[in-house]
Short mmCIF file of C-alpha atoms and ligand atoms in Angstrom, two decimals:
data_model
loop_
_atom_site.label_atom_id
_atom_site.label_comp_id
_atom_site.label_asym_id
_atom_site.label_seq_id
_atom_site.Cartn_x
_atom_site.Cartn_y
_atom_site.Cartn_z
CA MET A 788 0.04 0.03 0.06
CA LYS A 789 1.28 3.45 -0.95
CA THR A 790 1.84 5.66 2.11
CA PRO A 791 0.87 9.20 1.54
CA ALA A 792 3.67 11.64 1.69
CA TYR A 793 1.81 13.83 4.29
CA THR A 794 -0.80 12.74 6.86
CA GLY A 795 -1.85 15.31 9.42
CA ARG A 796 -4.75 15.25 11.92
CA PHE A 797 -6.69 17.28 14.42
CA ALA A 798 -7.27 15.46 17.65
CA PRO A 799 -9.83 17.26 19.86
CA THR A 800 -10.80 16.37 23.42
CA PRO A 801 -14.69 16.54 23.86
CA SER A 802 -14.42 18.27 27.31
CA GLY A 803 -15.85 21.37 25.72
CA TYR A 804 -16.79 22.94 22.37
CA LEU A 805 -14.56 24.04 19.75
CA HIS A 806 -13.22 27.40 20.80
CA PHE A 807 -10.95 30.02 19.09
CA GLY A 808 -7.75 28.52 20.52
CA SER A 809 -8.74 25.17 19.10
CA LEU A 810 -9.92 26.54 15.82
CA ILE A 811 -6.32 27.98 15.29
CA ALA A 812 -4.90 24.49 15.91
CA ALA A 813 -7.26 22.75 13.59
CA LEU A 814 -6.79 25.44 10.93
CA ALA A 815 -3.05 25.44 11.08
CA SER A 816 -3.04 21.63 10.70
CA PHE A 817 -5.65 21.64 7.94
CA LEU A 818 -3.82 24.21 5.95
CA ASP A 819 -0.34 22.71 6.42
CA ALA A 820 -1.90 19.41 4.97
CA ARG A 821 -3.90 20.71 2.20
CA SER A 822 -1.12 23.05 0.85
CA VAL A 823 0.93 20.00 0.17
CA GLY A 824 -2.12 18.00 -1.07
CA GLY A 825 -1.91 15.86 2.01
CA ARG A 826 -4.39 13.80 3.98
CA TRP A 827 -6.06 15.35 6.98
CA LEU A 828 -7.75 13.26 9.64
CA VAL A 829 -9.81 14.04 12.59
CA ARG A 830 -9.52 11.88 15.81
CA MET A 831 -11.89 12.29 18.85
CA GLU A 832 -9.62 11.92 21.83
CA ASP A 833 -12.51 10.87 24.15
CA LEU A 834 -10.30 8.95 26.86
CA ASP A 835 -11.88 10.55 29.87
CA PRO A 836 -15.47 10.29 30.06
CA PRO A 837 -15.97 12.09 33.27
CA ARG A 838 -14.30 15.25 31.88
CA GLU A 839 -16.48 15.04 28.88
CA GLN A 840 -19.46 17.31 28.03
CA PRO A 841 -22.39 15.52 26.67
CA GLY A 842 -22.86 16.20 23.01
CA ALA A 843 -19.43 18.06 22.57
CA ALA A 844 -17.99 15.49 20.20
CA ASP A 845 -20.81 15.83 17.66
CA ALA A 846 -20.76 19.65 18.32
CA ILE A 847 -17.06 19.90 17.40
CA LEU A 848 -17.49 17.84 14.20
CA ARG A 849 -20.56 19.98 13.34
CA THR A 850 -18.41 23.26 13.89
CA LEU A 851 -15.51 21.98 11.90
CA GLU A 852 -17.98 21.17 8.86
CA SER A 853 -19.53 24.47 9.05
CA TYR A 854 -16.16 26.28 9.19
CA GLY A 855 -15.29 24.25 5.90
CA LEU A 856 -12.60 21.97 7.56
CA GLU A 857 -13.46 18.90 5.87
CA TRP A 858 -11.59 15.87 6.85
CA ASP A 859 -10.70 12.55 5.05
CA GLY A 860 -12.18 9.22 5.98
CA ALA A 861 -13.91 8.23 9.14
CA VAL A 862 -13.32 10.01 12.58
CA LEU A 863 -11.31 7.52 15.02
CA TYR A 864 -12.78 7.50 18.46
CA GLN A 865 -10.10 6.71 21.13
CA SER A 866 -13.10 5.22 23.21
CA GLN A 867 -13.11 2.38 20.57
CA ARG A 868 -9.39 1.57 21.06
CA HIS A 869 -9.09 0.43 24.56
CA GLU A 870 -8.11 -3.22 23.50
CA ALA A 871 -5.16 -1.93 21.58
CA TYR A 872 -3.89 0.20 24.30
CA GLN A 873 -4.38 -2.45 26.96
CA ALA A 874 -2.43 -4.98 24.79
CA ILE A 875 0.67 -2.83 24.43
CA ILE A 876 0.45 -1.95 28.31
CA ASP A 877 0.33 -5.92 28.99
CA GLN A 878 3.31 -6.38 26.73
CA TRP A 879 5.41 -3.71 28.59
CA LEU A 880 4.28 -5.02 31.91
CA ARG A 881 5.54 -8.43 31.04
CA GLN A 882 8.83 -7.11 29.55
CA GLY A 883 9.25 -5.01 32.94
CA LEU A 884 9.22 -1.71 31.06
CA ALA A 885 6.23 -0.75 32.74
CA TYR A 886 5.09 -1.38 36.35
CA ALA A 887 2.13 -0.80 38.87
CA CYS A 888 2.32 2.38 40.99
CA THR A 889 0.24 2.65 44.22
CA CYS A 890 1.60 6.05 45.39
CA SER A 891 -0.87 8.66 46.44
CA ARG A 892 -1.24 11.93 44.67
CA LYS A 893 0.41 13.44 47.67
CA THR A 894 3.60 11.58 47.34
CA VAL A 895 3.83 12.36 43.74
CA GLU A 896 3.08 16.10 44.36
CA HIS A 897 6.01 15.95 46.79
CA TYR A 898 8.30 15.24 43.80
CA ALA A 899 6.67 18.10 41.80
CA GLY A 900 5.12 15.61 39.50
CA ILE A 901 8.51 14.15 38.38
CA TYR A 902 7.97 10.72 39.76
CA PRO A 903 11.32 9.01 40.84
CA GLY A 904 10.26 5.52 40.26
CA LEU A 905 9.60 4.49 43.86
CA CYS A 906 7.37 1.39 42.75
CA ARG A 907 9.62 0.38 40.23
CA ASN A 908 10.57 -2.87 41.94
CA ALA A 909 7.80 -3.11 44.39
CA GLY A 910 5.96 -5.83 42.22
CA HIS A 911 2.55 -4.48 42.94
CA PRO A 912 -0.28 -6.31 41.33
CA TRP A 913 -1.22 -4.59 38.05
CA HIS A 914 -5.04 -4.11 38.70
CA ASP A 915 -6.40 -1.33 40.78
CA ALA A 916 -3.10 0.77 40.37
CA ALA A 917 -1.72 3.22 38.14
CA ILE A 918 0.66 1.79 35.51
CA ARG A 919 3.78 3.82 34.76
CA ILE A 920 6.46 3.40 32.24
CA ARG A 921 10.00 3.64 33.00
CA VAL A 922 11.96 6.33 31.33
CA PRO A 923 15.64 6.24 30.42
CA GLU A 924 18.04 8.87 31.91
CA LEU A 925 18.51 10.35 28.50
CA ARG A 926 17.66 13.61 26.66
CA TYR A 927 14.84 13.35 23.89
CA GLY A 928 14.54 16.26 21.53
CA PHE A 929 13.28 17.35 18.09
CA ASP A 930 13.35 20.27 15.81
CA ASP A 931 10.03 22.04 15.82
CA ARG A 932 9.24 23.67 12.52
CA VAL A 933 8.20 26.81 14.46
CA GLN A 934 9.47 26.71 18.05
CA GLY A 935 12.97 25.51 16.90
CA ARG A 936 15.03 22.90 18.98
CA PHE A 937 13.18 21.45 22.02
CA GLU A 938 14.74 18.96 24.35
CA GLN A 939 14.05 17.37 27.76
CA HIS A 940 15.95 15.04 29.99
CA LEU A 941 13.40 12.27 30.55
CA GLY A 942 14.72 11.22 33.96
CA THR A 943 14.87 14.60 35.72
CA GLU A 944 12.28 16.57 33.67
CA ALA A 945 9.64 13.97 33.05
CA GLY A 946 10.10 11.17 35.28
CA ASP A 947 8.34 7.64 34.94
CA PHE A 948 4.97 8.68 33.61
CA VAL A 949 1.52 7.19 33.74
CA ILE A 950 0.35 5.29 30.83
CA ARG A 951 -2.98 3.93 32.50
CA ARG A 952 -4.60 5.83 35.37
CA ARG A 953 -5.65 4.02 38.52
CA ASP A 954 -9.31 4.59 37.63
CA GLY A 955 -8.58 2.50 34.59
CA PHE A 956 -8.61 5.18 31.91
CA TYR A 957 -5.71 5.29 29.57
CA ALA A 958 -3.42 8.06 29.49
CA TYR A 959 -3.19 10.72 26.67
CA GLN A 960 0.48 10.07 26.15
CA LEU A 961 0.08 6.39 25.32
CA ALA A 962 -3.02 6.81 23.15
CA VAL A 963 -1.84 9.81 21.03
CA VAL A 964 1.29 7.80 20.12
CA LEU A 965 -0.42 4.60 19.40
CA ASP A 966 -3.10 6.26 17.18
CA ASP A 967 -0.65 8.52 15.31
CA GLY A 968 1.11 5.47 14.56
CA LEU A 969 -1.96 3.41 13.45
CA GLN A 970 -3.17 6.29 11.28
CA GLY A 971 0.23 6.69 9.60
CA VAL A 972 0.50 10.41 10.89
CA THR A 973 3.49 12.13 9.48
CA ASP A 974 3.03 15.57 10.53
CA ILE A 975 1.58 16.92 13.96
CA VAL A 976 0.42 20.48 14.01
CA ARG A 977 -0.89 21.33 17.48
CA GLY A 978 -0.91 23.88 20.30
CA ALA A 979 2.29 24.79 22.05
CA ASP A 980 0.92 23.44 25.49
CA LEU A 981 2.02 20.07 24.15
CA LEU A 982 5.55 20.94 23.50
CA ASP A 983 6.40 19.59 26.84
CA SER A 984 4.66 16.35 26.09
CA THR A 985 6.58 15.67 22.88
CA PRO A 986 9.85 14.08 24.48
CA ARG A 987 7.76 11.62 26.18
CA GLN A 988 5.98 10.80 23.07
CA LEU A 989 9.24 10.46 21.24
CA TYR A 990 10.36 7.80 23.79
CA LEU A 991 7.14 5.89 23.38
CA GLN A 992 7.44 6.01 19.42
CA GLU A 993 11.08 4.63 19.92
CA LEU A 994 9.77 1.72 22.17
CA LEU A 995 6.95 0.93 19.61
CA GLY A 996 9.38 1.22 16.65
CA LEU A 997 7.35 4.09 14.96
CA PRO A 998 9.00 6.68 12.87
CA ALA A 999 8.95 10.19 14.55
CA PRO A 1000 6.69 12.67 12.86
CA ARG A 1001 7.54 16.13 12.11
CA TYR A 1002 6.24 18.72 14.72
CA LEU A 1003 4.71 22.12 14.37
CA HIS A 1004 3.59 23.78 17.67
CA VAL A 1005 1.42 26.87 17.13
CA PRO A 1006 1.31 29.41 19.88
CA LEU A 1007 -1.39 28.99 22.49
CA ILE A 1008 -4.08 31.73 22.74
CA THR A 1009 -4.30 32.86 26.36
CA GLN A 1010 -6.99 34.57 28.34
CA PRO A 1011 -6.02 37.79 30.29
CA ASP A 1012 -5.35 35.62 33.42
CA GLY A 1013 -2.69 33.80 31.24
CA HIS A 1014 -4.76 30.64 31.22
CA LYS A 1015 -5.41 28.52 27.88
CA LEU A 1016 -8.39 29.90 26.19
CA GLY A 1017 -11.40 27.52 26.74
CA LYS A 1018 -9.77 25.76 29.87
CA SER A 1019 -10.80 27.71 32.86
CA TYR A 1020 -14.56 28.76 31.67
CA ARG A 1021 -16.87 27.01 29.44
CA SER A 1022 -16.53 28.73 25.96
CA PRO A 1023 -19.83 28.71 23.99
CA PRO A 1024 -19.62 26.88 20.67
CA LEU A 1025 -18.30 28.90 17.83
CA GLU A 1026 -21.30 29.93 15.56
CA ALA A 1027 -21.53 29.09 11.97
CA GLY A 1028 -22.32 32.65 11.00
CA GLN A 1029 -18.93 33.92 12.46
CA ALA A 1030 -16.87 31.43 10.26
CA PRO A 1031 -15.47 33.83 7.79
CA ALA A 1032 -14.68 36.46 10.56
CA LEU A 1033 -13.25 33.92 12.74
CA LEU A 1034 -11.25 32.12 10.17
CA THR A 1035 -9.75 35.58 9.02
CA ARG A 1036 -8.74 36.40 12.77
CA ALA A 1037 -7.27 33.01 13.12
CA LEU A 1038 -5.13 33.34 10.00
CA ARG A 1039 -3.90 36.67 11.34
CA ALA A 1040 -3.09 35.04 14.88
CA LEU A 1041 -1.01 32.44 12.69
CA GLY A 1042 1.02 35.38 11.17
CA GLN A 1043 -0.67 35.08 7.79
CA ARG A 1044 -1.72 38.20 5.77
CA PRO A 1045 -5.24 37.75 4.78
CA PRO A 1046 -6.80 40.64 2.73
CA ASP A 1047 -9.51 42.57 4.59
CA THR A 1048 -11.99 41.46 1.87
CA LEU A 1049 -11.40 37.74 2.96
CA GLU A 1050 -13.98 37.90 5.66
CA HIS A 1051 -16.78 38.81 3.23
CA LEU A 1052 -16.09 35.81 0.97
CA PRO A 1053 -17.78 32.40 1.40
CA VAL A 1054 -15.99 29.95 3.72
CA GLN A 1055 -14.83 27.62 0.90
CA GLU A 1056 -13.21 30.58 -1.06
CA ALA A 1057 -11.57 31.99 2.13
CA LEU A 1058 -10.07 28.51 2.85
CA GLN A 1059 -8.91 28.25 -0.73
CA TRP A 1060 -7.09 31.73 -0.39
CA ALA A 1061 -5.58 30.34 3.02
CA ILE A 1062 -4.43 27.08 1.38
CA GLU A 1063 -2.78 28.75 -1.57
CA HIS A 1064 -1.09 31.47 0.63
CA TRP A 1065 -0.09 29.18 3.64
CA SER A 1066 3.24 30.31 5.05
CA PRO A 1067 4.39 28.08 8.15
CA SER A 1068 7.38 30.11 8.36
CA SER A 1069 5.30 33.41 9.20
CA ILE A 1070 3.82 31.72 12.19
CA PRO A 1071 5.02 33.69 15.43
CA CYS A 1072 7.76 31.64 17.27
CA LYS A 1073 6.01 32.10 20.47
CA ARG A 1074 4.55 29.67 23.06
CA ALA A 1075 1.51 31.84 23.85
CA LEU A 1076 -0.43 34.95 22.66
CA PRO A 1077 -2.78 36.85 24.67
CA GLU A 1078 -6.24 36.81 23.07
CA ALA A 1079 -6.27 40.54 23.58
CA SER A 1080 -3.44 41.18 21.22
CA LEU A 1081 -5.24 39.69 18.24
N1 LIG B 1203 -6.35 15.95 22.40
C1 LIG B 1203 -5.36 16.88 22.83
C2 LIG B 1203 -6.05 18.31 23.26
O1 LIG B 1203 -7.07 18.56 22.87
C3 LIG B 1203 -4.51 17.18 21.55
C4 LIG B 1203 -3.66 16.13 21.25
C5 LIG B 1203 -2.56 16.30 20.29
O2 LIG B 1203 -2.84 17.13 19.35
O3 LIG B 1203 -1.54 15.73 20.31
O4 LIG B 1203 -5.31 18.94 23.78
ZN1 ZN B 1204 4.51 4.50 43.18
#
């Protein structure tokens, strides 16, 4: 089977509706794929039902459609992938790469979240415990297409991290790597809040024998209090009628230079302009952009 040269994806978590910050990530990933004739997938990261908002997954998909961001193929739902996640965890447990951890949240907080492997050799039973992966005392890094070189020492900056939570839910770090691998994703374009997660994901890719994708982290849009947009309050869904105006605003946030007339065009035409003029090297090399500055 021929592997396409470019496969990108947008991977929203249905804990809320699509907001302006996630629209920027979706748009950047869409334009980066379409400007080179690549595939663009949507994956629903519905790993954490207690944090999900009923109806949010469908609402996100309807918003993407009304904003003209049409994806290829069927949406992959992570809630349908538990068996695959568990199979790899079982393998790593048998190989001694992963282990059960019964430490309390308080203990982990004591180490500022960088878990020093206290339970590595404890031999705790695997059920009713968090499962952690051992990390090597090595630096993992990559060259981000916008943010430049980014490295982390896994032992001292990440620590052995959770791949299945004590409550039985699978961790984002594991699911994202397995599914990007399954879907043949070559290019990951997402918010800069995930820069810190990337070295851990590179390590899991290495364990799984997966090729490392290219990465492009776009600036995160922050509220006046410095928080990620959409996180600390429930943003209302983006309205279809606002699509041309918000797409134009999102393009400006991404350093593109849409003409003023763009927001008066039908969505498909505005996107066509954006695909033809996509300039990833114009994206601001910043981790965060205050919403008020846009
Ligand atoms: N589901 C993650 C989020 O909404 C994004 C995962 C990714 O793009 O790697 O923050
Ligand atoms: Zn422990």
